[in-house]
């Protein structure tokens, strides 16, 4: 490093995060919990609540341009609903690169081994299955906001 260059570590940045239930899911406690976890990590959260129609979610996200969209399922229909919702999100040019994750109870049967890969192929950036450690979710979010080292004065 030359004398006119120094290493600068940029602090973690706060994300605008949208947390939402899926169209057929009326459960709210998981959404509140996710909101609290994300706020504890320093992020600004908009909790859209339960039974959110896909087009309403897309419209809100297009207007907000969040840094992360988190979808939660408790009723076991997350796989089916998630496929439809992520397709709508990815059709919007403003949201094509926005990280979108889904988690919770994604089916009612108990474990189609291809489910996660199908959700990823449909456009999700990460799938958190029921029982996945909260630490995995925290690590994923931290990866989106990790400090970056860069040369200043180069």
PDB file of C-alpha atoms in Angstrom:
ATOM      1  CA  UNK A   1       0.000   0.000   0.000  1.00  0.00           C
ATOM      2  CA  UNK A   2       1.359   3.400  -0.963  1.00  0.00           C
ATOM      3  CA  UNK A   3       1.583   6.293   1.470  1.00  0.00           C
ATOM      4  CA  UNK A   4      -1.502   7.925  -0.053  1.00  0.00           C
ATOM      5  CA  UNK A   5      -3.631   4.799   0.383  1.00  0.00           C
ATOM      6  CA  UNK A   6      -5.265   3.471   3.505  1.00  0.00           C
ATOM      7  CA  UNK A   7      -7.516   0.565   4.278  1.00  0.00           C
ATOM      8  CA  UNK A   8     -11.037   1.582   5.208  1.00  0.00           C
ATOM      9  CA  UNK A   9     -13.540  -0.865   6.684  1.00  0.00           C
ATOM     10  CA  UNK A  10     -17.085   0.133   5.866  1.00  0.00           C
ATOM     11  CA  UNK A  11     -19.509  -0.617   8.712  1.00  0.00           C
ATOM     12  CA  UNK A  12     -22.421  -2.970   8.265  1.00  0.00           C
ATOM     13  CA  UNK A  13     -25.326  -1.254   6.606  1.00  0.00           C
ATOM     14  CA  UNK A  14     -28.919  -1.396   7.667  1.00  0.00           C
ATOM     15  CA  UNK A  15     -31.344  -3.077   5.290  1.00  0.00           C
ATOM     16  CA  UNK A  16     -34.928  -2.195   4.534  1.00  0.00           C
ATOM     17  CA  UNK A  17     -36.622  -5.580   4.921  1.00  0.00           C
ATOM     18  CA  UNK A  18     -40.149  -6.667   4.001  1.00  0.00           C
ATOM     19  CA  UNK A  19     -41.501  -9.565   6.069  1.00  0.00           C
ATOM     20  CA  UNK A  20     -44.709 -11.149   4.804  1.00  0.00           C
ATOM     21  CA  UNK A  21     -47.008 -14.071   5.138  1.00  0.00           C
ATOM     22  CA  UNK A  22     -48.251 -15.882   2.061  1.00  0.00           C
ATOM     23  CA  UNK A  23     -51.717 -15.547   0.514  1.00  0.00           C
ATOM     24  CA  UNK A  24     -53.217 -18.614   2.226  1.00  0.00           C
ATOM     25  CA  UNK A  25     -51.440 -18.304   5.584  1.00  0.00           C
ATOM     26  CA  UNK A  26     -53.219 -16.513   8.452  1.00  0.00           C
ATOM     27  CA  UNK A  27     -50.506 -17.063  11.064  1.00  0.00           C
ATOM     28  CA  UNK A  28     -48.827 -13.953  12.452  1.00  0.00           C
ATOM     29  CA  UNK A  29     -46.560 -14.955  15.354  1.00  0.00           C
ATOM     30  CA  UNK A  30     -43.743 -16.121  13.084  1.00  0.00           C
ATOM     31  CA  UNK A  31     -43.903 -12.778  11.256  1.00  0.00           C
ATOM     32  CA  UNK A  32     -43.654 -10.846  14.520  1.00  0.00           C
ATOM     33  CA  UNK A  33     -40.747 -13.027  15.637  1.00  0.00           C
ATOM     34  CA  UNK A  34     -38.885 -12.503  12.356  1.00  0.00           C
ATOM     35  CA  UNK A  35     -39.507  -8.773  12.592  1.00  0.00           C
ATOM     36  CA  UNK A  36     -38.050  -8.674  16.116  1.00  0.00           C
ATOM     37  CA  UNK A  37     -34.988 -10.713  15.079  1.00  0.00           C
ATOM     38  CA  UNK A  38     -34.320  -8.426  12.122  1.00  0.00           C
ATOM     39  CA  UNK A  39     -34.840  -5.265  14.171  1.00  0.00           C
ATOM     40  CA  UNK A  40     -32.487  -6.636  16.816  1.00  0.00           C
ATOM     41  CA  UNK A  41     -29.909  -6.955  14.035  1.00  0.00           C
ATOM     42  CA  UNK A  42     -30.420  -3.258  13.243  1.00  0.00           C
ATOM     43  CA  UNK A  43     -32.617  -3.462  10.168  1.00  0.00           C
ATOM     44  CA  UNK A  44     -35.733  -1.464   9.273  1.00  0.00           C
ATOM     45  CA  UNK A  45     -38.648  -3.872   8.901  1.00  0.00           C
ATOM     46  CA  UNK A  46     -42.021  -3.516   7.229  1.00  0.00           C
ATOM     47  CA  UNK A  47     -44.241  -6.364   8.383  1.00  0.00           C
ATOM     48  CA  UNK A  48     -47.042  -6.817   5.855  1.00  0.00           C
ATOM     49  CA  UNK A  49     -48.861  -9.359   8.000  1.00  0.00           C
ATOM     50  CA  UNK A  50     -50.750 -12.499   7.110  1.00  0.00           C
ATOM     51  CA  UNK A  51     -52.730 -13.493   4.007  1.00  0.00           C
ATOM     52  CA  UNK A  52     -50.976 -10.986   1.759  1.00  0.00           C
ATOM     53  CA  UNK A  53     -52.066 -11.266  -1.886  1.00  0.00           C
ATOM     54  CA  UNK A  54     -49.095 -11.701  -4.209  1.00  0.00           C
ATOM     55  CA  UNK A  55     -49.811  -8.575  -6.246  1.00  0.00           C
ATOM     56  CA  UNK A  56     -50.075  -6.456  -3.080  1.00  0.00           C
ATOM     57  CA  UNK A  57     -46.674  -7.728  -1.972  1.00  0.00           C
ATOM     58  CA  UNK A  58     -45.171  -6.992  -5.388  1.00  0.00           C
ATOM     59  CA  UNK A  59     -46.636  -3.468  -5.465  1.00  0.00           C
ATOM     60  CA  UNK A  60     -45.324  -2.643  -1.979  1.00  0.00           C
ATOM     61  CA  UNK A  61     -41.877  -4.049  -2.745  1.00  0.00           C
ATOM     62  CA  UNK A  62     -41.684  -2.182  -6.064  1.00  0.00           C
ATOM     63  CA  UNK A  63     -42.452   1.053  -4.216  1.00  0.00           C
ATOM     64  CA  UNK A  64     -40.064   0.375  -1.303  1.00  0.00           C
ATOM     65  CA  UNK A  65     -37.193  -1.356  -3.113  1.00  0.00           C
ATOM     66  CA  UNK A  66     -36.203  -3.383  -0.009  1.00  0.00           C
ATOM     67  CA  UNK A  67     -32.797  -4.940   0.465  1.00  0.00           C
ATOM     68  CA  UNK A  68     -34.416  -8.242   1.479  1.00  0.00           C
ATOM     69  CA  UNK A  69     -37.832  -9.914   1.239  1.00  0.00           C
ATOM     70  CA  UNK A  70     -38.625 -12.596   3.841  1.00  0.00           C
ATOM     71  CA  UNK A  71     -41.632 -14.903   3.356  1.00  0.00           C
ATOM     72  CA  UNK A  72     -42.901 -17.162   6.118  1.00  0.00           C
ATOM     73  CA  UNK A  73     -45.240 -20.157   6.090  1.00  0.00           C
ATOM     74  CA  UNK A  74     -46.798 -21.928   9.056  1.00  0.00           C
ATOM     75  CA  UNK A  75     -49.805 -23.644   7.464  1.00  0.00           C
ATOM     76  CA  UNK A  76     -47.820 -26.006   5.237  1.00  0.00           C
ATOM     77  CA  UNK A  77     -48.743 -24.391   1.923  1.00  0.00           C
ATOM     78  CA  UNK A  78     -45.543 -22.360   1.622  1.00  0.00           C
ATOM     79  CA  UNK A  79     -44.162 -24.418  -1.226  1.00  0.00           C
ATOM     80  CA  UNK A  80     -47.196 -23.927  -3.457  1.00  0.00           C
ATOM     81  CA  UNK A  81     -47.825 -20.299  -2.480  1.00  0.00           C
ATOM     82  CA  UNK A  82     -44.110 -19.503  -2.564  1.00  0.00           C
ATOM     83  CA  UNK A  83     -43.722 -20.647  -6.160  1.00  0.00           C
ATOM     84  CA  UNK A  84     -46.482 -18.292  -7.278  1.00  0.00           C
ATOM     85  CA  UNK A  85     -45.299 -15.329  -5.201  1.00  0.00           C
ATOM     86  CA  UNK A  86     -41.631 -15.537  -6.183  1.00  0.00           C
ATOM     87  CA  UNK A  87     -42.619 -15.773  -9.863  1.00  0.00           C
ATOM     88  CA  UNK A  88     -44.562 -12.513  -9.473  1.00  0.00           C
ATOM     89  CA  UNK A  89     -41.679 -10.839  -7.645  1.00  0.00           C
ATOM     90  CA  UNK A  90     -39.133 -11.916 -10.257  1.00  0.00           C
ATOM     91  CA  UNK A  91     -41.345 -10.658 -13.118  1.00  0.00           C
ATOM     92  CA  UNK A  92     -40.818  -7.127 -11.830  1.00  0.00           C
ATOM     93  CA  UNK A  93     -37.586  -5.627 -13.211  1.00  0.00           C
ATOM     94  CA  UNK A  94     -37.140  -3.570 -10.023  1.00  0.00           C
ATOM     95  CA  UNK A  95     -37.051  -6.733  -7.895  1.00  0.00           C
ATOM     96  CA  UNK A  96     -35.080  -9.125 -10.065  1.00  0.00           C
ATOM     97  CA  UNK A  97     -31.906  -8.785  -7.983  1.00  0.00           C
ATOM     98  CA  UNK A  98     -33.573  -8.357  -4.578  1.00  0.00           C
ATOM     99  CA  UNK A  99     -32.759 -11.258  -2.257  1.00  0.00           C
ATOM    100  CA  UNK A 100     -35.927 -13.249  -1.463  1.00  0.00           C
ATOM    101  CA  UNK A 101     -36.024 -16.016   1.148  1.00  0.00           C
ATOM    102  CA  UNK A 102     -38.727 -18.361   2.392  1.00  0.00           C
ATOM    103  CA  UNK A 103     -38.965 -20.475   5.487  1.00  0.00           C
ATOM    104  CA  UNK A 104     -41.169 -22.366   7.874  1.00  0.00           C
ATOM    105  CA  UNK A 105     -43.467 -25.290   7.259  1.00  0.00           C
ATOM    106  CA  UNK A 106     -43.442 -25.458   3.505  1.00  0.00           C
ATOM    107  CA  UNK A 107     -45.570 -28.567   2.978  1.00  0.00           C
ATOM    108  CA  UNK A 108     -48.176 -30.641   4.764  1.00  0.00           C
ATOM    109  CA  UNK A 109     -46.725 -34.039   3.963  1.00  0.00           C
ATOM    110  CA  UNK A 110     -43.339 -33.775   5.591  1.00  0.00           C
ATOM    111  CA  UNK A 111     -40.411 -33.559   3.325  1.00  0.00           C
ATOM    112  CA  UNK A 112     -40.256 -33.714  -0.426  1.00  0.00           C
ATOM    113  CA  UNK A 113     -36.470 -33.851  -0.877  1.00  0.00           C
ATOM    114  CA  UNK A 114     -36.693 -31.822  -4.111  1.00  0.00           C
ATOM    115  CA  UNK A 115     -38.743 -28.998  -2.603  1.00  0.00           C
ATOM    116  CA  UNK A 116     -35.851 -26.705  -1.620  1.00  0.00           C
ATOM    117  CA  UNK A 117     -34.104 -27.084  -4.978  1.00  0.00           C
ATOM    118  CA  UNK A 118     -37.345 -26.370  -6.823  1.00  0.00           C
ATOM    119  CA  UNK A 119     -37.920 -23.206  -4.761  1.00  0.00           C
ATOM    120  CA  UNK A 120     -34.349 -22.076  -5.435  1.00  0.00           C
ATOM    121  CA  UNK A 121     -34.777 -22.748  -9.160  1.00  0.00           C
ATOM    122  CA  UNK A 122     -37.996 -20.711  -9.116  1.00  0.00           C
ATOM    123  CA  UNK A 123     -36.147 -17.645  -7.849  1.00  0.00           C
ATOM    124  CA  UNK A 124     -35.638 -17.816  -4.093  1.00  0.00           C
ATOM    125  CA  UNK A 125     -32.150 -17.016  -2.872  1.00  0.00           C
ATOM    126  CA  UNK A 126     -32.425 -19.218   0.204  1.00  0.00           C
ATOM    127  CA  UNK A 127     -34.880 -21.724   1.667  1.00  0.00           C
ATOM    128  CA  UNK A 128     -35.038 -22.233   5.417  1.00  0.00           C
ATOM    129  CA  UNK A 129     -36.867 -25.442   6.199  1.00  0.00           C
ATOM    130  CA  UNK A 130     -38.859 -25.881   9.361  1.00  0.00           C
ATOM    131  CA  UNK A 131     -36.490 -26.558  12.196  1.00  0.00           C
ATOM    132  CA  UNK A 132     -33.566 -24.825  10.488  1.00  0.00           C
ATOM    133  CA  UNK A 133     -31.486 -23.041  13.041  1.00  0.00           C
ATOM    134  CA  UNK A 134     -32.142 -19.354  13.462  1.00  0.00           C
ATOM    135  CA  UNK A 135     -28.384 -18.953  13.254  1.00  0.00           C
ATOM    136  CA  UNK A 136     -28.549 -19.920   9.554  1.00  0.00           C
ATOM    137  CA  UNK A 137     -30.995 -17.093   8.902  1.00  0.00           C
ATOM    138  CA  UNK A 138     -28.915 -14.615  10.912  1.00  0.00           C
ATOM    139  CA  UNK A 139     -25.788 -15.654   8.990  1.00  0.00           C
ATOM    140  CA  UNK A 140     -27.540 -15.196   5.672  1.00  0.00           C
ATOM    141  CA  UNK A 141     -28.706 -11.706   6.626  1.00  0.00           C
ATOM    142  CA  UNK A 142     -25.246 -10.834   7.962  1.00  0.00           C
ATOM    143  CA  UNK A 143     -23.789 -11.866   4.606  1.00  0.00           C
ATOM    144  CA  UNK A 144     -25.980  -9.272   2.898  1.00  0.00           C
ATOM    145  CA  UNK A 145     -24.673  -6.505   5.134  1.00  0.00           C
ATOM    146  CA  UNK A 146     -21.099  -7.618   5.766  1.00  0.00           C
ATOM    147  CA  UNK A 147     -18.466  -4.925   6.072  1.00  0.00           C
ATOM    148  CA  UNK A 148     -16.358  -4.434   2.999  1.00  0.00           C
ATOM    149  CA  UNK A 149     -12.720  -3.479   3.028  1.00  0.00           C
ATOM    150  CA  UNK A 150     -11.637  -1.094   0.302  1.00  0.00           C
ATOM    151  CA  UNK A 151      -8.642   1.057  -0.533  1.00  0.00           C
ATOM    152  CA  UNK A 152      -9.183   4.765  -0.062  1.00  0.00           C
ATOM    153  CA  UNK A 153      -7.164   7.334  -1.970  1.00  0.00           C
ATOM    154  CA  UNK A 154      -6.067   4.979  -4.703  1.00  0.00           C
TER     155      UNK A 154
END
